[in-house]
PDB file of C-alpha atoms in Angstrom:
ATOM      1  CA  MET A 215      48.571 -46.284 -27.069  1.00 55.00           C
ATOM      2  CA  ASP A 216      51.352 -48.212 -28.720  1.00 67.00           C
ATOM      3  CA  ILE A 217      52.528 -46.692 -31.996  1.00 72.00           C
ATOM      4  CA  LYS A 218      54.993 -48.778 -33.962  1.00 81.00           C
ATOM      5  CA  THR A 219      57.656 -47.003 -35.973  1.00 86.00           C
ATOM      6  CA  ARG A 220      56.851 -49.111 -39.024  1.00 84.00           C
ATOM      7  CA  HIS A 221      53.205 -47.977 -39.048  1.00 83.00           C
ATOM      8  CA  LEU A 222      54.257 -44.370 -38.561  1.00 86.00           C
ATOM      9  CA  SER A 223      56.610 -44.557 -41.538  1.00 88.00           C
ATOM     10  CA  TYR A 224      53.845 -46.159 -43.657  1.00 86.00           C
ATOM     11  CA  GLN A 225      51.464 -43.353 -42.746  1.00 88.00           C
ATOM     12  CA  ALA A 226      54.088 -40.719 -43.526  1.00 90.00           C
ATOM     13  CA  PHE A 227      54.797 -42.323 -46.903  1.00 90.00           C
ATOM     14  CA  LEU A 228      51.094 -42.514 -47.799  1.00 89.00           C
ATOM     15  CA  HIS A 229      50.578 -38.875 -46.858  1.00 91.00           C
ATOM     16  CA  VAL A 230      53.618 -37.706 -48.839  1.00 93.00           C
ATOM     17  CA  GLN A 231      52.519 -39.766 -51.847  1.00 92.00           C
ATOM     18  CA  GLY A 232      48.939 -38.485 -51.613  1.00 92.00           C
ATOM     19  CA  PHE A 233      49.968 -34.842 -51.317  1.00 94.00           C
ATOM     20  CA  ALA A 234      52.462 -35.234 -54.186  1.00 94.00           C
ATOM     21  CA  MET A 235      49.714 -36.627 -56.416  1.00 93.00           C
ATOM     22  CA  LEU A 236      47.388 -33.873 -55.280  1.00 94.00           C
ATOM     23  CA  GLY A 237      49.968 -31.225 -56.154  1.00 93.00           C
ATOM     24  CA  MET A 238      50.904 -32.763 -59.487  1.00 93.00           C
ATOM     25  CA  GLY A 239      47.292 -33.149 -60.576  1.00 92.00           C
ATOM     26  CA  SER A 240      46.230 -29.676 -59.511  1.00 92.00           C
ATOM     27  CA  ILE A 241      49.262 -27.983 -61.099  1.00 91.00           C
ATOM     28  CA  SER A 242      48.660 -29.832 -64.374  1.00 88.00           C
ATOM     29  CA  LEU A 243      44.963 -28.955 -64.363  1.00 89.00           C
ATOM     30  CA  CYS A 244      45.720 -25.295 -63.636  1.00 88.00           C
ATOM     31  CA  GLY A 245      48.282 -25.276 -66.447  1.00 85.00           C
ATOM     32  CA  TYR A 246      45.659 -26.613 -68.833  1.00 85.00           C
ATOM     33  CA  LEU A 247      42.981 -24.186 -67.695  1.00 84.00           C
ATOM     34  CA  LEU A 248      45.250 -21.121 -67.770  1.00 84.00           C
ATOM     35  CA  ALA A 249      46.918 -21.826 -71.119  1.00 79.00           C
ATOM     36  CA  GLU A 250      45.621 -19.706 -73.961  1.00 75.00           C
ATOM     37  CA  THR A 251      45.977 -22.418 -76.578  1.00 75.00           C
ATOM     38  CA  PRO A 252      46.896 -25.682 -74.884  1.00 76.00           C
ATOM     39  CA  ASN A 253      48.504 -28.357 -77.014  1.00 73.00           C
ATOM     40  CA  ALA A 254      49.863 -31.796 -76.233  1.00 69.00           C
ATOM     41  CA  PHE A 255      53.457 -30.557 -76.182  1.00 72.00           C
ATOM     42  CA  SER A 256      52.907 -27.771 -73.667  1.00 71.00           C
ATOM     43  CA  LEU A 257      51.191 -29.936 -71.029  1.00 75.00           C
ATOM     44  CA  VAL A 258      52.875 -32.251 -68.563  1.00 77.00           C
ATOM     45  CA  LEU A 259      49.766 -34.405 -68.185  1.00 81.00           C
ATOM     46  CA  LEU A 260      46.673 -34.615 -70.328  1.00 84.00           C
ATOM     47  CA  PRO A 261      43.694 -33.026 -68.533  1.00 88.00           C
ATOM     48  CA  ASP A 262      41.968 -36.391 -68.021  1.00 90.00           C
ATOM     49  CA  SER A 263      45.168 -37.852 -66.566  1.00 91.00           C
ATOM     50  CA  ALA A 264      45.631 -34.832 -64.338  1.00 92.00           C
ATOM     51  CA  LEU A 265      42.080 -35.191 -63.053  1.00 93.00           C
ATOM     52  CA  ALA A 266      42.609 -38.911 -62.424  1.00 94.00           C
ATOM     53  CA  VAL A 267      45.891 -38.246 -60.570  1.00 95.00           C
ATOM     54  CA  LEU A 268      44.198 -35.555 -58.480  1.00 95.00           C
ATOM     55  CA  LEU A 269      41.322 -37.887 -57.576  1.00 95.00           C
ATOM     56  CA  LEU A 270      43.735 -40.751 -56.893  1.00 94.00           C
ATOM     57  CA  GLY A 271      45.704 -38.543 -54.508  1.00 94.00           C
ATOM     58  CA  LEU A 272      42.511 -37.569 -52.713  1.00 95.00           C
ATOM     59  CA  GLY A 273      41.522 -41.230 -52.485  1.00 93.00           C
ATOM     60  CA  LEU A 274      44.925 -42.165 -51.104  1.00 92.00           C
ATOM     61  CA  LEU A 275      44.701 -39.427 -48.484  1.00 93.00           C
ATOM     62  CA  GLY A 276      41.214 -40.600 -47.570  1.00 92.00           C
ATOM     63  CA  CYS A 277      42.473 -44.154 -47.205  1.00 89.00           C
ATOM     64  CA  ALA A 278      45.479 -43.052 -45.114  1.00 88.00           C
ATOM     65  CA  ASN A 279      43.191 -41.075 -42.790  1.00 90.00           C
ATOM     66  CA  ARG A 280      40.695 -43.961 -42.538  1.00 87.00           C
ATOM     67  CA  ARG A 281      37.919 -42.097 -44.296  1.00 89.00           C
ATOM     68  CA  ASN A 282      36.599 -45.136 -46.134  1.00 89.00           C
ATOM     69  CA  GLN A 283      33.689 -43.381 -47.830  1.00 92.00           C
ATOM     70  CA  LEU A 284      35.943 -40.687 -49.298  1.00 92.00           C
ATOM     71  CA  CYS A 285      38.408 -43.321 -50.440  1.00 91.00           C
ATOM     72  CA  GLN A 286      35.660 -45.312 -52.130  1.00 92.00           C
ATOM     73  CA  LEU A 287      34.184 -42.208 -53.756  1.00 95.00           C
ATOM     74  CA  PHE A 288      37.446 -40.967 -55.251  1.00 95.00           C
ATOM     75  CA  ALA A 289      38.656 -44.442 -56.229  1.00 94.00           C
ATOM     76  CA  GLY A 290      35.297 -45.052 -57.915  1.00 95.00           C
ATOM     77  CA  LEU A 291      35.666 -41.824 -59.877  1.00 95.00           C
ATOM     78  CA  VAL A 292      39.178 -42.790 -60.986  1.00 95.00           C
ATOM     79  CA  LEU A 293      37.885 -46.210 -61.978  1.00 95.00           C
ATOM     80  CA  GLY A 294      35.128 -44.510 -63.978  1.00 95.00           C
ATOM     81  CA  ILE A 295      37.636 -42.303 -65.810  1.00 94.00           C
ATOM     82  CA  GLY A 296      39.847 -45.301 -66.537  1.00 93.00           C
ATOM     83  CA  LEU A 297      37.010 -47.512 -67.755  1.00 94.00           C
ATOM     84  CA  TYR A 298      35.617 -44.681 -69.877  1.00 92.00           C
ATOM     85  CA  SER A 299      39.004 -44.142 -71.520  1.00 90.00           C
ATOM     86  CA  LEU A 300      39.546 -47.865 -72.077  1.00 90.00           C
ATOM     87  CA  SER A 301      36.118 -48.355 -73.620  1.00 89.00           C
ATOM     88  CA  HIS A 302      36.444 -45.209 -75.732  1.00 86.00           C
ATOM     89  CA  ASN A 303      39.813 -46.385 -77.050  1.00 84.00           C
ATOM     90  CA  LEU A 304      38.510 -49.886 -77.765  1.00 84.00           C
ATOM     91  CA  LEU A 305      35.382 -48.688 -79.559  1.00 83.00           C
ATOM     92  CA  LEU A 306      37.263 -46.165 -81.668  1.00 77.00           C
ATOM     93  CA  THR A 307      40.167 -47.976 -83.258  1.00 67.00           C
ATOM     94  CA  ASP A 308      42.467 -44.978 -83.715  1.00 61.00           C
ATOM     95  CA  SER A 309      43.605 -44.290 -80.157  1.00 48.00           C
ATOM     96  CA  GLN A 310      46.051 -41.546 -81.172  1.00 54.00           C
ATOM     97  CA  GLN A 311      43.287 -39.271 -82.453  1.00 62.00           C
ATOM     98  CA  GLY A 312      40.052 -38.200 -80.919  1.00 72.00           C
ATOM     99  CA  ARG A 313      38.768 -36.057 -78.131  1.00 79.00           C
ATOM    100  CA  SER A 314      37.695 -36.998 -74.661  1.00 80.00           C
ATOM    101  CA  LEU A 315      34.157 -36.267 -73.604  1.00 78.00           C
ATOM    102  CA  ILE A 316      35.400 -35.257 -70.133  1.00 82.00           C
ATOM    103  CA  SER A 317      37.783 -32.460 -71.100  1.00 80.00           C
ATOM    104  CA  GLY A 318      37.407 -32.034 -74.842  1.00 77.00           C
ATOM    105  CA  PHE A 319      41.165 -32.611 -75.189  1.00 82.00           C
ATOM    106  CA  LEU A 320      43.090 -35.706 -76.279  1.00 81.00           C
ATOM    107  CA  ARG A 321      42.126 -39.007 -74.685  1.00 83.00           C
ATOM    108  CA  ILE A 322      44.186 -41.014 -72.215  1.00 86.00           C
ATOM    109  CA  ARG A 323      46.005 -43.867 -73.927  1.00 85.00           C
ATOM    110  CA  SER A 324      44.912 -47.403 -73.128  1.00 85.00           C
ATOM    111  CA  PRO A 325      47.986 -48.476 -71.059  1.00 87.00           C
ATOM    112  CA  THR A 326      47.645 -45.411 -68.829  1.00 89.00           C
ATOM    113  CA  ALA A 327      43.913 -45.984 -68.449  1.00 91.00           C
ATOM    114  CA  LEU A 328      44.595 -49.609 -67.498  1.00 92.00           C
ATOM    115  CA  LEU A 329      47.065 -48.477 -64.820  1.00 93.00           C
ATOM    116  CA  PHE A 330      44.518 -46.025 -63.428  1.00 94.00           C
ATOM    117  CA  CYS A 331      41.939 -48.843 -63.283  1.00 95.00           C
ATOM    118  CA  LEU A 332      44.372 -51.142 -61.459  1.00 94.00           C
ATOM    119  CA  LEU A 333      45.305 -48.423 -58.966  1.00 93.00           C
ATOM    120  CA  ALA A 334      41.658 -47.607 -58.290  1.00 94.00           C
ATOM    121  CA  LEU A 335      40.819 -51.287 -57.847  1.00 93.00           C
ATOM    122  CA  GLY A 336      43.748 -51.572 -55.434  1.00 92.00           C
ATOM    123  CA  LEU A 337      42.404 -48.681 -53.348  1.00 91.00           C
ATOM    124  CA  LEU A 338      38.915 -50.137 -53.370  1.00 91.00           C
ATOM    125  CA  SER A 339      40.047 -53.644 -52.466  1.00 91.00           C
ATOM    126  CA  SER A 340      42.310 -52.482 -49.635  1.00 87.00           C
ATOM    127  CA  GLN A 341      39.196 -51.890 -47.529  1.00 84.00           C
ATOM    128  CA  LEU A 342      37.930 -55.470 -47.757  1.00 86.00           C
ATOM    129  CA  GLY A 343      39.960 -57.063 -44.985  1.00 84.00           C
ATOM    130  CA  THR A 344      42.817 -59.545 -45.275  1.00 88.00           C
ATOM    131  CA  TRP A 345      41.966 -60.867 -48.736  1.00 91.00           C
ATOM    132  CA  GLY A 346      41.407 -57.362 -50.013  1.00 88.00           C
ATOM    133  CA  LYS A 347      44.813 -56.260 -48.786  1.00 87.00           C
ATOM    134  CA  ARG A 348      46.434 -59.245 -50.470  1.00 92.00           C
ATOM    135  CA  LEU A 349      44.584 -58.417 -53.662  1.00 91.00           C
ATOM    136  CA  SER A 350      45.735 -54.801 -53.478  1.00 90.00           C
ATOM    137  CA  VAL A 351      49.346 -55.975 -53.033  1.00 90.00           C
ATOM    138  CA  GLY A 352      48.944 -58.149 -56.125  1.00 93.00           C
ATOM    139  CA  LEU A 353      47.463 -55.267 -58.080  1.00 92.00           C
ATOM    140  CA  GLY A 354      50.327 -53.045 -56.945  1.00 90.00           C
ATOM    141  CA  LEU A 355      52.838 -55.598 -58.189  1.00 93.00           C
ATOM    142  CA  MET A 356      50.988 -55.712 -61.511  1.00 93.00           C
ATOM    143  CA  VAL A 357      51.209 -51.919 -61.754  1.00 92.00           C
ATOM    144  CA  ILE A 358      54.953 -52.013 -61.061  1.00 93.00           C
ATOM    145  CA  GLY A 359      55.416 -54.765 -63.658  1.00 92.00           C
ATOM    146  CA  LEU A 360      53.381 -52.965 -66.315  1.00 89.00           C
ATOM    147  CA  ALA A 361      55.195 -49.694 -65.615  1.00 88.00           C
ATOM    148  CA  GLY A 362      58.534 -51.475 -66.009  1.00 89.00           C
ATOM    149  CA  LEU A 363      57.419 -53.091 -69.264  1.00 88.00           C
ATOM    150  CA  SER A 364      56.266 -49.751 -70.622  1.00 83.00           C
ATOM    151  CA  GLN A 365      59.729 -48.307 -69.974  1.00 85.00           C
ATOM    152  CA  LEU A 366      61.275 -51.076 -72.033  1.00 86.00           C
ATOM    153  CA  ALA A 367      58.987 -50.476 -75.005  1.00 73.00           C
TER     154      ALA A 367
END
């Protein structure tokens, strides 16, 4: 069995990234659940974002371990959260106010929901062969570009 160093480093990076997302999402969700009166200033991530990050980390770990069904399940859930938040923000014009139906707390903003949708689509498309991997690279570049633009704004 020939293991290339490049593939080993990719696997290590995916596992570290997945476990970091898993830890960040679970710590943020526990902070929300254990707070007596949670407010937007005392939380690192909104509960919907924390749930999406947790599910995205699980999907990434499933993809890294070649568990395609788990990857598709968790990426589909993240895509559902992102599409729900986008549609909720588009239907209700005031995106700063309002409660999410998932957590009962503030909603995810539209740019963050769009990034979650792109990341979930990238995970889902990475399983479709050569074209899917190229599409996921393109989606990843879009995420990096949008994240850079949001830092400038």
